[in-house]
Amino acid sequence: MKQIIVDGLKYRYPGAETLALHDVSFEISKGELIGVIGRNLSGKSTLCQSFVGLVPHFYRGAYGGKVIIDGIEVKKSTIREMSRIVGMVFQNPFTQISGSKETVYEEVAFGLENIGVRRSEMIERVEQALEMMDMERYKDRSPFDLSGGQMQRLAIASMIAMKPQVIVLDEPTSQLDPQGAEDVFQAVERLSHEGWTVIVVEHKLEKIAQYADKVLLLDGGRRVDFEIPSKVFSRGDLEKHGVTAPVYTRVCRALDCRMKDSDVYPVTLDAACEVLKKCP
Amino acid sequence: MNSISLYTERDSIIHHIHPTNKVIYIFASILVPILLPSFAVLLGGALFGLILLLIGKVFKRALPMIGFVFLILLTVIIIQGLFHPTNSVLVFTIGPAAFYQEGLLYGLTITLRVMNIVGAFLILVLTTKPSDLVDSLVRRGLSPRFGYVLNSVFQILPQMMVSMKTIMDAQRSRGLETEGGLRVRIKAFLPLIGPVVLNALTHVKERAMALEVRGFHAEGKKTFLYEEKSYIATKPIQWGIWAVIGLAVIGRLMG
């Protein structure tokens, strides 16, 4: 059974003339790690916000189609209810800090206090989340004293403490240095291994190629492709959609070295090395 | 981390008094001198405030603030001593300036009244963590949303100042003069307003969304990570302050 069903989703922001999302449909199974890619203004962030109900409940605007998560239709639900099922991490790590807590530990507990989780359970969940994000050593620090990568991991920890079924990350590494980005992706991979369904919007395509089970390619608010990374990144018209394939894929394409018994190119370093060794 | 809080961590009895009792004490320090405007009550109240600051081990920290307020109030004493309409008994003269008893006493009364309130406020802000104060108020029925606003002011404002400095540096690197006379500074201020306000507004929108998905508007009873701190003699202190206010009311009615 599919956990997320997006069926003919259309959305236009208030006052906008064009649709931000145009008839987008796809389905996601529980535990999948989905990468969402596309040029700027292709509808990636809008799609993310439609999972947690910010679209249409926060922004309003014209909405059509359906987004169903765990059997609940987002349009008919509220952000409050959806935030129990879907956790969302935004682009800017700074604005995700609540700003009202003095320590990392208290910050992770903020959402749990809001939804009225019992104290004993709260402590258990906070400690679990900090451990999972490898943040225990920072638990007594002020959230504002963390680096960008640590702040983003704190935001993820704050989300997973709320035990959502689905985690959506909207360009979580866009403001981070390479090490910070790597830390965040390793954390995302851990979440995926723990069985969470993760949807991550990202421009660092090497990371998406390495970690995602499937890639959703959007352009102009429309779904262009929804397939395994090697199929999406092997598309001949990828650049036409404002996306440049990972460097390993481009090298293999230039040398016309494809994966064994397949017409796709490798998308990760390991796969590329393997293919290039055997390439005539 | 930068903080705009004046809280000073010390191990003192005053630090272990319930924050709401300190708020009630401020209320008393305003109300009692109004009800009983005698010089003895005012002086007693001001001295009591100073003693509490000493017990709270924050007197040294409070001194510059008290000094600053006193300096301003000194002008009130001087002006009243010189020009109060009921001035008649000459106390002393400095050159051509003659100081009168009535005006000096009136100025001193105002000074003591203000010092009473300042002392009470200093006891609250120097010996109470802002988050403890807000936490105790939220537990007593203050809206958690209002509590959030109060708490976040102490944390986010210093961060906004940091971002303002970044914007100022960026403008300076483009040749904007930000240092010099008042005119230069005013001229430099205008190009800063736009980016600072826009930046703040963007952050507000993003933070509102981030709070929303963290159950900020969740219905039902809010819970707390920490159990409420235990404070000393909360009820006796509270009833003690209310008793002083009550006695002042009775004193006023009878006198």
Coordinates of C-alpha atoms in Angstrom, one line a residue:
Chain A
M1 CA 0.0 0.0 0.0
K2 CA 1.2 3.5 -0.9
Q3 CA 1.8 5.9 2.0
I4 CA 1.6 9.1 -0.1
I5 CA -0.6 9.6 -3.0
V6 CA -0.4 12.8 -5.0
D7 CA -3.2 12.8 -7.6
G8 CA -3.5 15.6 -10.2
L9 CA -2.2 18.3 -7.8
K10 CA -2.6 21.8 -9.1
Y11 CA -1.8 25.0 -7.1
R12 CA -1.6 28.7 -7.7
Y13 CA -0.4 31.2 -5.1
P14 CA -2.7 34.1 -4.3
G15 CA -2.2 36.9 -6.8
A16 CA 0.0 34.7 -9.1
E17 CA -1.0 34.3 -12.7
T18 CA 0.6 30.9 -13.4
L19 CA 0.3 27.6 -11.6
A20 CA 3.1 26.7 -9.3
L21 CA 2.1 23.0 -9.6
H22 CA 0.4 21.7 -12.6
D23 CA -1.3 18.3 -12.6
V24 CA 1.4 16.5 -10.6
S25 CA 0.8 12.9 -9.8
F26 CA 2.9 10.2 -8.1
E27 CA 2.9 7.7 -5.3
I28 CA 5.4 6.9 -2.6
S29 CA 5.7 3.7 -0.5
K30 CA 6.5 3.7 3.2
G31 CA 10.3 3.8 3.9
E32 CA 11.3 5.2 0.5
L33 CA 13.8 8.1 0.3
I34 CA 12.7 10.4 -2.5
G35 CA 14.8 13.1 -4.0
V36 CA 13.0 16.0 -5.6
I37 CA 15.0 18.0 -8.2
G38 CA 14.4 20.7 -10.7
R39 CA 15.5 24.3 -11.5
N40 CA 14.5 27.2 -9.3
L41 CA 10.7 27.9 -9.4
S42 CA 9.9 24.5 -10.7
G43 CA 7.5 23.9 -7.8
K44 CA 9.8 21.8 -5.5
S45 CA 9.2 23.8 -2.3
T46 CA 5.5 24.3 -3.1
L47 CA 5.2 20.5 -3.4
C48 CA 6.9 20.0 0.0
Q49 CA 4.6 22.5 1.6
S50 CA 1.6 20.7 0.2
F51 CA 2.5 17.6 2.2
V52 CA 2.2 19.3 5.6
G53 CA -0.7 21.5 4.6
L54 CA 1.1 24.8 4.4
V55 CA -0.3 24.7 0.9
P56 CA -3.2 25.5 0.8
H57 CA -3.9 26.2 4.5
F58 CA -1.1 28.7 5.3
Y59 CA -0.8 30.3 1.8
R60 CA -4.5 29.9 0.7
G61 CA -4.6 30.2 -3.2
A62 CA -6.3 28.0 -5.8
Y63 CA -5.9 24.3 -5.1
G64 CA -7.0 21.3 -7.1
G65 CA -6.3 17.5 -7.0
K66 CA -5.5 15.5 -3.9
V67 CA -2.6 14.8 -1.6
I68 CA -3.3 11.8 0.6
I69 CA -0.9 10.8 3.4
D70 CA -1.6 7.8 5.5
G71 CA -5.2 7.9 4.3
I72 CA -5.7 11.5 5.3
E73 CA -6.4 14.1 2.6
V74 CA -4.3 17.1 3.3
K75 CA -6.9 19.6 1.9
K76 CA -9.6 18.3 4.3
S77 CA -7.2 18.3 7.3
T78 CA -5.4 21.1 9.1
I79 CA -1.7 22.0 9.5
R80 CA -2.0 21.1 13.2
E81 CA -3.2 17.6 12.4
M82 CA -0.8 17.1 9.5
S83 CA 2.2 18.2 11.6
R84 CA 1.6 15.0 13.6
I85 CA 2.1 12.9 10.5
V86 CA 4.5 15.0 8.4
G87 CA 7.6 16.7 9.8
M88 CA 9.1 19.4 7.7
V89 CA 12.6 20.9 7.8
F90 CA 13.1 24.1 5.9
Q91 CA 16.0 25.6 4.0
N92 CA 17.2 28.2 6.5
P93 CA 18.5 26.6 9.6
F94 CA 18.4 29.9 11.6
T95 CA 14.6 30.5 11.1
Q96 CA 13.8 27.0 12.3
I97 CA 15.1 27.7 15.8
S98 CA 12.1 28.5 17.9
G99 CA 14.0 31.4 19.5
S100 CA 12.4 30.8 22.9
K101 CA 14.6 28.1 24.3
E102 CA 18.0 28.4 25.8
T103 CA 19.5 24.9 25.1
V104 CA 19.5 22.4 22.3
Y105 CA 17.8 19.9 24.6
E106 CA 14.9 22.3 25.4
E107 CA 14.7 23.2 21.7
V108 CA 14.0 19.6 20.7
A109 CA 11.3 19.4 23.4
F110 CA 9.6 22.6 22.1
G111 CA 7.2 20.8 19.7
L112 CA 6.5 18.1 22.2
E113 CA 5.5 20.6 24.8
N114 CA 3.2 22.2 22.2
I115 CA 1.4 19.0 21.4
G116 CA 1.1 18.0 25.1
V117 CA 3.4 14.9 25.3
R118 CA 3.8 13.6 28.8
R119 CA 7.1 14.6 30.5
S120 CA 8.6 11.2 30.9
E121 CA 7.9 10.3 27.2
M122 CA 9.1 13.8 26.2
I123 CA 12.5 13.2 27.8
E124 CA 12.8 9.7 26.2
R125 CA 11.9 11.1 22.7
V126 CA 14.3 14.1 23.0
E127 CA 17.2 11.9 24.0
Q128 CA 16.4 9.4 21.2
A129 CA 16.3 12.2 18.6
L130 CA 19.5 13.8 19.8
E131 CA 21.3 10.4 19.7
M132 CA 20.0 9.7 16.3
M133 CA 21.2 13.0 14.9
D134 CA 24.5 12.7 16.9
M135 CA 23.8 15.8 18.8
E136 CA 24.0 14.7 22.4
R137 CA 27.3 16.5 23.0
Y138 CA 25.6 19.8 22.1
K139 CA 22.5 19.4 24.3
D140 CA 23.5 22.1 26.8
R141 CA 24.5 24.6 24.1
S142 CA 22.4 27.6 23.0
P143 CA 20.8 26.7 19.6
F144 CA 22.2 30.0 18.2
D145 CA 25.7 29.0 19.0
L146 CA 25.7 26.0 16.6
S147 CA 27.1 25.9 13.1
G148 CA 24.7 25.8 10.1
G149 CA 25.1 22.0 9.8
Q150 CA 24.5 21.4 13.5
M151 CA 21.5 23.8 13.4
Q152 CA 20.0 21.8 10.6
R153 CA 20.6 18.6 12.4
L154 CA 18.9 20.1 15.4
A155 CA 16.0 21.0 13.2
I156 CA 15.8 17.4 12.0
A157 CA 16.1 16.1 15.6
S158 CA 13.2 18.5 16.6
M159 CA 11.2 17.0 13.8
I160 CA 11.9 13.3 14.5
A161 CA 11.2 13.8 18.2
M162 CA 7.6 14.5 17.2
K163 CA 7.5 11.1 15.6
P164 CA 6.0 11.9 12.2
Q165 CA 5.4 9.2 9.6
V166 CA 7.0 11.2 6.8
I167 CA 9.9 13.7 6.9
V168 CA 10.1 16.4 4.3
L169 CA 13.4 18.3 3.9
D170 CA 13.4 21.4 1.7
E171 CA 16.9 22.1 0.5
P172 CA 18.4 21.3 3.9
T173 CA 22.0 21.7 2.8
S174 CA 21.7 24.8 0.6
Q175 CA 23.3 27.1 3.2
L176 CA 25.8 24.6 4.5
D177 CA 29.5 23.9 3.8
P178 CA 30.5 20.5 2.3
Q179 CA 31.0 18.9 5.7
G180 CA 27.8 20.2 7.1
A181 CA 25.9 18.9 4.0
E182 CA 27.5 15.5 4.3
D183 CA 26.5 15.3 8.0
V184 CA 23.0 16.2 7.1
F185 CA 22.8 13.6 4.3
Q186 CA 24.2 10.9 6.6
A187 CA 21.5 11.8 9.1
V188 CA 18.9 11.6 6.4
E189 CA 20.2 8.2 5.4
R190 CA 20.0 7.0 9.0
L191 CA 16.3 8.1 9.1
S192 CA 15.7 6.2 5.9
H193 CA 17.3 3.0 7.4
E194 CA 15.1 3.4 10.5
G195 CA 12.1 3.1 8.2
W196 CA 11.0 6.7 7.9
T197 CA 9.7 7.9 4.6
V198 CA 11.9 10.8 3.6
I199 CA 11.3 13.4 0.8
V200 CA 14.3 15.7 0.2
V201 CA 14.6 18.6 -2.2
E202 CA 18.2 19.1 -3.2
H203 CA 20.4 20.7 -5.7
K204 CA 23.4 18.7 -4.8
L205 CA 22.6 15.9 -7.3
E206 CA 25.6 13.7 -6.4
K207 CA 24.0 13.4 -3.0
I208 CA 20.6 12.6 -4.4
A209 CA 22.1 10.0 -6.7
Q210 CA 23.9 8.4 -3.8
Y211 CA 21.1 8.3 -1.3
A212 CA 17.7 8.4 -3.0
D213 CA 15.6 5.4 -3.9
K214 CA 13.7 7.4 -6.5
V215 CA 14.0 10.9 -8.0
L216 CA 11.1 13.2 -8.9
L217 CA 12.1 15.7 -11.6
L218 CA 9.9 18.8 -11.8
D219 CA 10.0 21.6 -14.4
G220 CA 7.6 24.5 -14.6
G221 CA 5.4 22.9 -11.9
R222 CA 4.9 19.7 -13.9
R223 CA 6.2 16.3 -13.3
V224 CA 8.8 15.4 -15.9
D225 CA 10.0 12.0 -14.4
F226 CA 9.7 9.9 -11.4
E227 CA 12.1 7.0 -11.5
I228 CA 15.2 5.5 -10.0
P229 CA 18.2 7.9 -10.0
S230 CA 20.1 6.2 -12.8
K231 CA 17.1 6.4 -15.2
V232 CA 16.4 10.1 -14.4
F233 CA 20.0 11.2 -14.6
S234 CA 20.5 9.3 -17.9
R235 CA 17.8 11.3 -19.7
G236 CA 19.2 13.0 -22.7
D237 CA 17.0 16.1 -22.2
L238 CA 18.0 16.6 -18.5
E239 CA 19.7 19.9 -19.2
K240 CA 16.7 21.2 -21.0
H241 CA 14.9 20.9 -17.7
G242 CA 17.5 23.0 -15.9
V243 CA 19.3 20.0 -14.3
T244 CA 22.9 18.9 -14.8
A245 CA 23.5 15.2 -14.2
P246 CA 26.1 14.2 -11.6
V247 CA 29.7 14.5 -12.8
Y248 CA 30.2 10.7 -12.8
T249 CA 27.2 10.3 -15.1
R250 CA 28.4 13.0 -17.4
V251 CA 31.9 11.4 -17.7
C252 CA 30.4 8.0 -18.4
R253 CA 28.0 9.5 -21.0
A254 CA 30.9 11.3 -22.7
L255 CA 32.8 8.0 -22.9
D256 CA 29.5 6.2 -23.7
C257 CA 30.1 3.7 -20.9
R258 CA 26.7 2.3 -19.7
M259 CA 25.8 0.1 -16.8
K260 CA 26.0 -3.6 -17.6
D261 CA 22.9 -5.0 -19.4
S262 CA 21.2 -1.7 -19.2
D263 CA 20.9 1.6 -21.2
V264 CA 21.5 3.9 -18.2
Y265 CA 24.7 5.5 -17.0
P266 CA 26.1 5.2 -13.5
V267 CA 25.3 8.0 -11.1
T268 CA 27.6 7.3 -8.1
L269 CA 31.4 7.3 -7.8
D270 CA 31.5 3.6 -7.0
A271 CA 29.2 2.6 -9.9
A272 CA 31.1 4.8 -12.3
C273 CA 34.5 3.3 -11.3
E274 CA 33.1 -0.2 -11.8
V275 CA 31.7 0.7 -15.2
L276 CA 34.8 2.6 -16.3
K277 CA 37.1 -0.3 -15.4
K278 CA 35.2 -2.5 -17.9
C279 CA 34.6 0.1 -20.5
P280 CA 36.5 -0.5 -23.8
Chain B
M1 CA 25.5 33.7 23.1
N2 CA 24.7 37.4 23.1
S3 CA 21.8 38.1 25.4
I4 CA 19.8 41.1 26.3
S5 CA 18.9 39.6 29.6
L6 CA 20.4 41.3 32.7
Y7 CA 20.1 38.1 34.8
T8 CA 23.1 37.5 37.0
E9 CA 23.6 33.9 38.2
R10 CA 24.3 33.8 41.9
D11 CA 23.5 31.4 44.8
S12 CA 21.3 33.6 47.0
I13 CA 18.0 33.4 48.8
I14 CA 16.6 36.1 46.5
H15 CA 17.4 33.9 43.4
H16 CA 15.2 31.2 45.0
I17 CA 12.2 33.4 45.5
H18 CA 9.3 32.7 43.1
P19 CA 9.3 35.1 40.1
T20 CA 5.6 36.0 40.6
N21 CA 6.4 37.1 44.1
K22 CA 9.0 39.5 42.7
V23 CA 6.4 40.8 40.3
I24 CA 4.0 41.4 43.2
Y25 CA 6.8 43.2 45.0
I26 CA 7.1 45.6 42.1
F27 CA 3.4 46.2 42.3
A28 CA 3.8 46.8 46.1
S29 CA 6.7 49.2 45.6
I30 CA 4.6 51.3 43.3
L31 CA 1.4 51.1 45.3
V32 CA 2.5 51.5 48.9
P33 CA 4.3 54.9 48.5
I34 CA 1.2 56.2 46.7
L35 CA -1.0 55.1 49.5
L36 CA 1.4 56.2 52.3
P37 CA 3.4 59.1 50.8
S38 CA 5.4 59.7 54.0
F39 CA 9.2 60.3 53.8
A40 CA 9.8 57.4 56.3
V41 CA 7.8 54.9 54.2
L42 CA 9.7 56.0 51.0
L43 CA 13.1 55.9 52.7
G44 CA 12.3 52.5 54.3
G45 CA 11.1 51.1 51.0
A46 CA 14.2 52.3 49.1
L47 CA 16.5 50.9 51.8
F48 CA 14.7 47.6 51.9
G49 CA 15.2 47.3 48.1
L50 CA 18.9 48.0 48.5
I51 CA 19.2 45.4 51.2
L52 CA 17.4 42.8 49.0
L53 CA 19.9 43.6 46.2
L54 CA 22.7 43.0 48.7
I55 CA 21.3 39.7 49.9
G56 CA 20.8 38.8 46.3
K57 CA 24.6 39.4 45.7
V58 CA 23.7 41.7 42.8
F59 CA 24.3 45.1 44.4
K60 CA 27.5 45.6 42.5
R61 CA 25.8 44.8 39.2
A62 CA 22.9 47.1 40.2
L63 CA 25.0 50.0 41.2
P64 CA 25.8 51.5 37.8
M65 CA 22.1 51.4 36.9
I66 CA 21.0 52.9 40.2
G67 CA 23.8 55.5 39.8
F68 CA 22.5 56.4 36.3
V69 CA 18.9 56.8 37.5
F70 CA 20.1 58.8 40.5
L71 CA 22.1 61.1 38.3
I72 CA 18.9 62.0 36.3
L73 CA 16.9 62.3 39.5
L74 CA 19.5 64.7 41.0
T75 CA 18.5 67.2 38.4
V76 CA 14.9 66.9 39.7
I77 CA 16.1 67.6 43.3
I78 CA 18.1 70.6 42.1
I79 CA 15.3 72.1 40.0
Q80 CA 12.7 71.5 42.7
G81 CA 15.1 73.0 45.4
L82 CA 15.4 76.1 43.3
F83 CA 12.0 76.6 41.8
H84 CA 9.3 74.7 43.6
P85 CA 6.2 77.1 44.0
T86 CA 6.0 76.6 47.8
N87 CA 9.7 77.3 48.4
S88 CA 10.1 79.5 51.6
V89 CA 12.6 78.1 54.0
L90 CA 16.1 78.8 52.7
V91 CA 18.6 75.9 53.4
F92 CA 21.7 77.0 51.6
T93 CA 23.0 79.0 48.7
I94 CA 25.6 78.3 46.0
G95 CA 26.6 81.7 44.5
P96 CA 23.4 83.2 43.2
A97 CA 21.4 79.9 43.5
A98 CA 19.3 79.6 46.6
F99 CA 18.0 76.1 47.6
Y100 CA 14.8 75.8 49.7
Q101 CA 13.7 73.1 52.1
E102 CA 10.2 72.5 50.6
G103 CA 11.6 72.0 47.0
L104 CA 14.5 69.8 48.2
L105 CA 12.1 67.6 50.2
Y106 CA 9.7 67.3 47.2
G107 CA 12.5 66.4 44.9
L108 CA 13.8 63.9 47.3
T109 CA 10.3 62.3 47.7
I110 CA 10.1 61.9 43.9
T111 CA 13.6 60.4 43.9
L112 CA 12.9 57.9 46.6
R113 CA 9.6 56.9 44.9
V114 CA 11.5 56.2 41.7
M115 CA 14.3 54.5 43.5
N116 CA 11.8 52.2 45.1
I117 CA 10.4 51.1 41.8
V118 CA 13.8 50.9 40.1
G119 CA 15.1 48.7 43.0
A120 CA 12.1 46.4 42.8
F121 CA 12.6 46.0 39.0
L122 CA 16.3 45.4 39.4
I123 CA 15.6 42.7 41.9
L124 CA 13.4 41.0 39.4
V125 CA 15.6 41.4 36.3
L126 CA 18.9 40.7 38.0
T127 CA 17.8 37.6 40.0
T128 CA 15.3 36.0 37.7
K129 CA 16.0 34.2 34.5
P130 CA 13.5 35.6 31.9
S131 CA 12.6 32.1 30.9
D132 CA 11.8 31.2 34.5
L133 CA 9.6 34.2 34.8
V134 CA 7.7 33.4 31.6
D135 CA 7.5 29.7 32.5
S136 CA 5.9 30.5 35.9
L137 CA 3.5 32.9 34.3
V138 CA 2.5 30.4 31.6
R139 CA 1.9 27.7 34.3
R140 CA -0.4 30.2 36.0
G141 CA -2.5 30.7 33.0
L142 CA -0.6 33.2 30.7
S143 CA -1.2 32.3 27.1
P144 CA 1.7 30.1 25.8
R145 CA 1.7 32.2 22.7
F146 CA 2.2 35.4 24.6
G147 CA 4.8 33.5 26.7
Y148 CA 6.6 32.6 23.5
V149 CA 6.7 36.2 22.4
L150 CA 8.2 37.3 25.7
N151 CA 10.8 34.5 25.7
S152 CA 11.8 34.9 22.1
V153 CA 12.4 38.7 22.5
F154 CA 15.4 37.8 24.7
Q155 CA 16.8 35.3 22.3
I156 CA 15.9 36.7 18.8
L157 CA 16.6 40.4 19.3
P158 CA 20.4 39.9 19.8
Q159 CA 20.4 37.7 16.7
M160 CA 18.6 40.5 14.8
M161 CA 21.3 42.9 15.9
V162 CA 24.0 40.5 14.5
S163 CA 22.2 40.4 11.2
M164 CA 21.9 44.2 11.2
K165 CA 25.6 44.4 11.7
T166 CA 26.1 42.0 8.7
I167 CA 23.9 44.2 6.6
M168 CA 25.7 47.3 7.8
D169 CA 29.1 45.7 6.8
A170 CA 27.7 44.8 3.4
Q171 CA 26.5 48.4 2.8
R172 CA 29.9 49.8 4.1
S173 CA 31.8 47.5 1.7
R174 CA 29.8 49.2 -1.1
G175 CA 31.1 52.6 0.0
L176 CA 28.3 53.7 2.3
E177 CA 29.7 55.9 5.1
T178 CA 28.2 54.8 8.4
E179 CA 30.6 56.5 10.8
G180 CA 31.1 60.1 11.6
G181 CA 28.8 63.0 12.7
L182 CA 25.1 62.8 13.4
R183 CA 24.2 63.8 9.9
V184 CA 26.4 61.1 8.3
R185 CA 24.8 58.5 10.7
I186 CA 21.3 59.5 9.9
K187 CA 22.1 59.4 6.2
A188 CA 23.6 55.9 6.6
F189 CA 20.6 54.7 8.6
L190 CA 18.1 55.1 5.7
P191 CA 19.7 52.6 3.3
L192 CA 19.9 50.1 6.2
I193 CA 16.2 50.1 7.0
G194 CA 15.1 48.4 3.8
P195 CA 17.3 45.3 4.0
V196 CA 16.9 45.0 7.8
V197 CA 13.1 45.2 7.7
L198 CA 12.8 42.9 4.6
N199 CA 15.2 40.4 6.2
A200 CA 13.3 40.4 9.4
L201 CA 10.0 40.0 7.6
T202 CA 11.3 37.1 5.6
H203 CA 12.5 35.5 8.8
V204 CA 9.2 36.1 10.5
K205 CA 7.3 34.3 7.7
E206 CA 9.7 31.3 7.6
R207 CA 9.7 31.1 11.4
A208 CA 5.9 31.2 11.5
M209 CA 5.8 28.2 9.1
A210 CA 8.4 26.4 11.1
L211 CA 6.5 27.0 14.4
E212 CA 3.2 25.9 12.7
V213 CA 4.6 22.5 11.8
R214 CA 5.9 22.1 15.3
G215 CA 2.4 22.2 16.7
F216 CA 2.6 25.8 17.9
H217 CA -1.2 26.2 17.5
A218 CA -2.0 22.7 18.8
E219 CA -5.2 22.5 20.8
G220 CA -5.2 20.9 24.2
K221 CA -3.1 21.3 27.3
K222 CA 0.5 22.2 26.9
T223 CA 3.1 20.2 28.8
F224 CA 6.5 21.2 30.2
L225 CA 9.9 19.6 29.8
Y226 CA 10.9 20.6 33.3
E227 CA 8.9 20.3 36.5
E228 CA 8.3 23.6 38.1
K229 CA 11.3 24.9 40.0
S230 CA 10.9 24.8 43.7
Y231 CA 11.1 28.2 45.3
I232 CA 11.4 29.1 49.0
A233 CA 8.4 30.1 51.1
T234 CA 6.3 31.0 48.1
K235 CA 3.0 31.4 49.9
P236 CA 4.2 33.1 53.1
I237 CA 6.2 35.7 51.0
Q238 CA 3.2 36.3 48.7
W239 CA 0.8 36.7 51.7
G240 CA 3.4 38.9 53.4
I241 CA 3.5 41.3 50.5
W242 CA -0.3 41.3 50.1
A243 CA -0.5 42.0 53.9
V244 CA 1.8 45.1 53.5
I245 CA -0.4 46.3 50.6
G246 CA -3.5 45.7 52.8
L247 CA -2.0 47.5 55.7
A248 CA -1.1 50.5 53.5
V249 CA -4.7 50.6 52.2
I250 CA -6.0 50.5 55.9
G251 CA -3.5 53.2 56.9
R252 CA -4.6 55.4 54.0
L253 CA -8.3 54.9 54.9
M254 CA -7.7 55.6 58.6
G255 CA -5.2 58.4 58.2

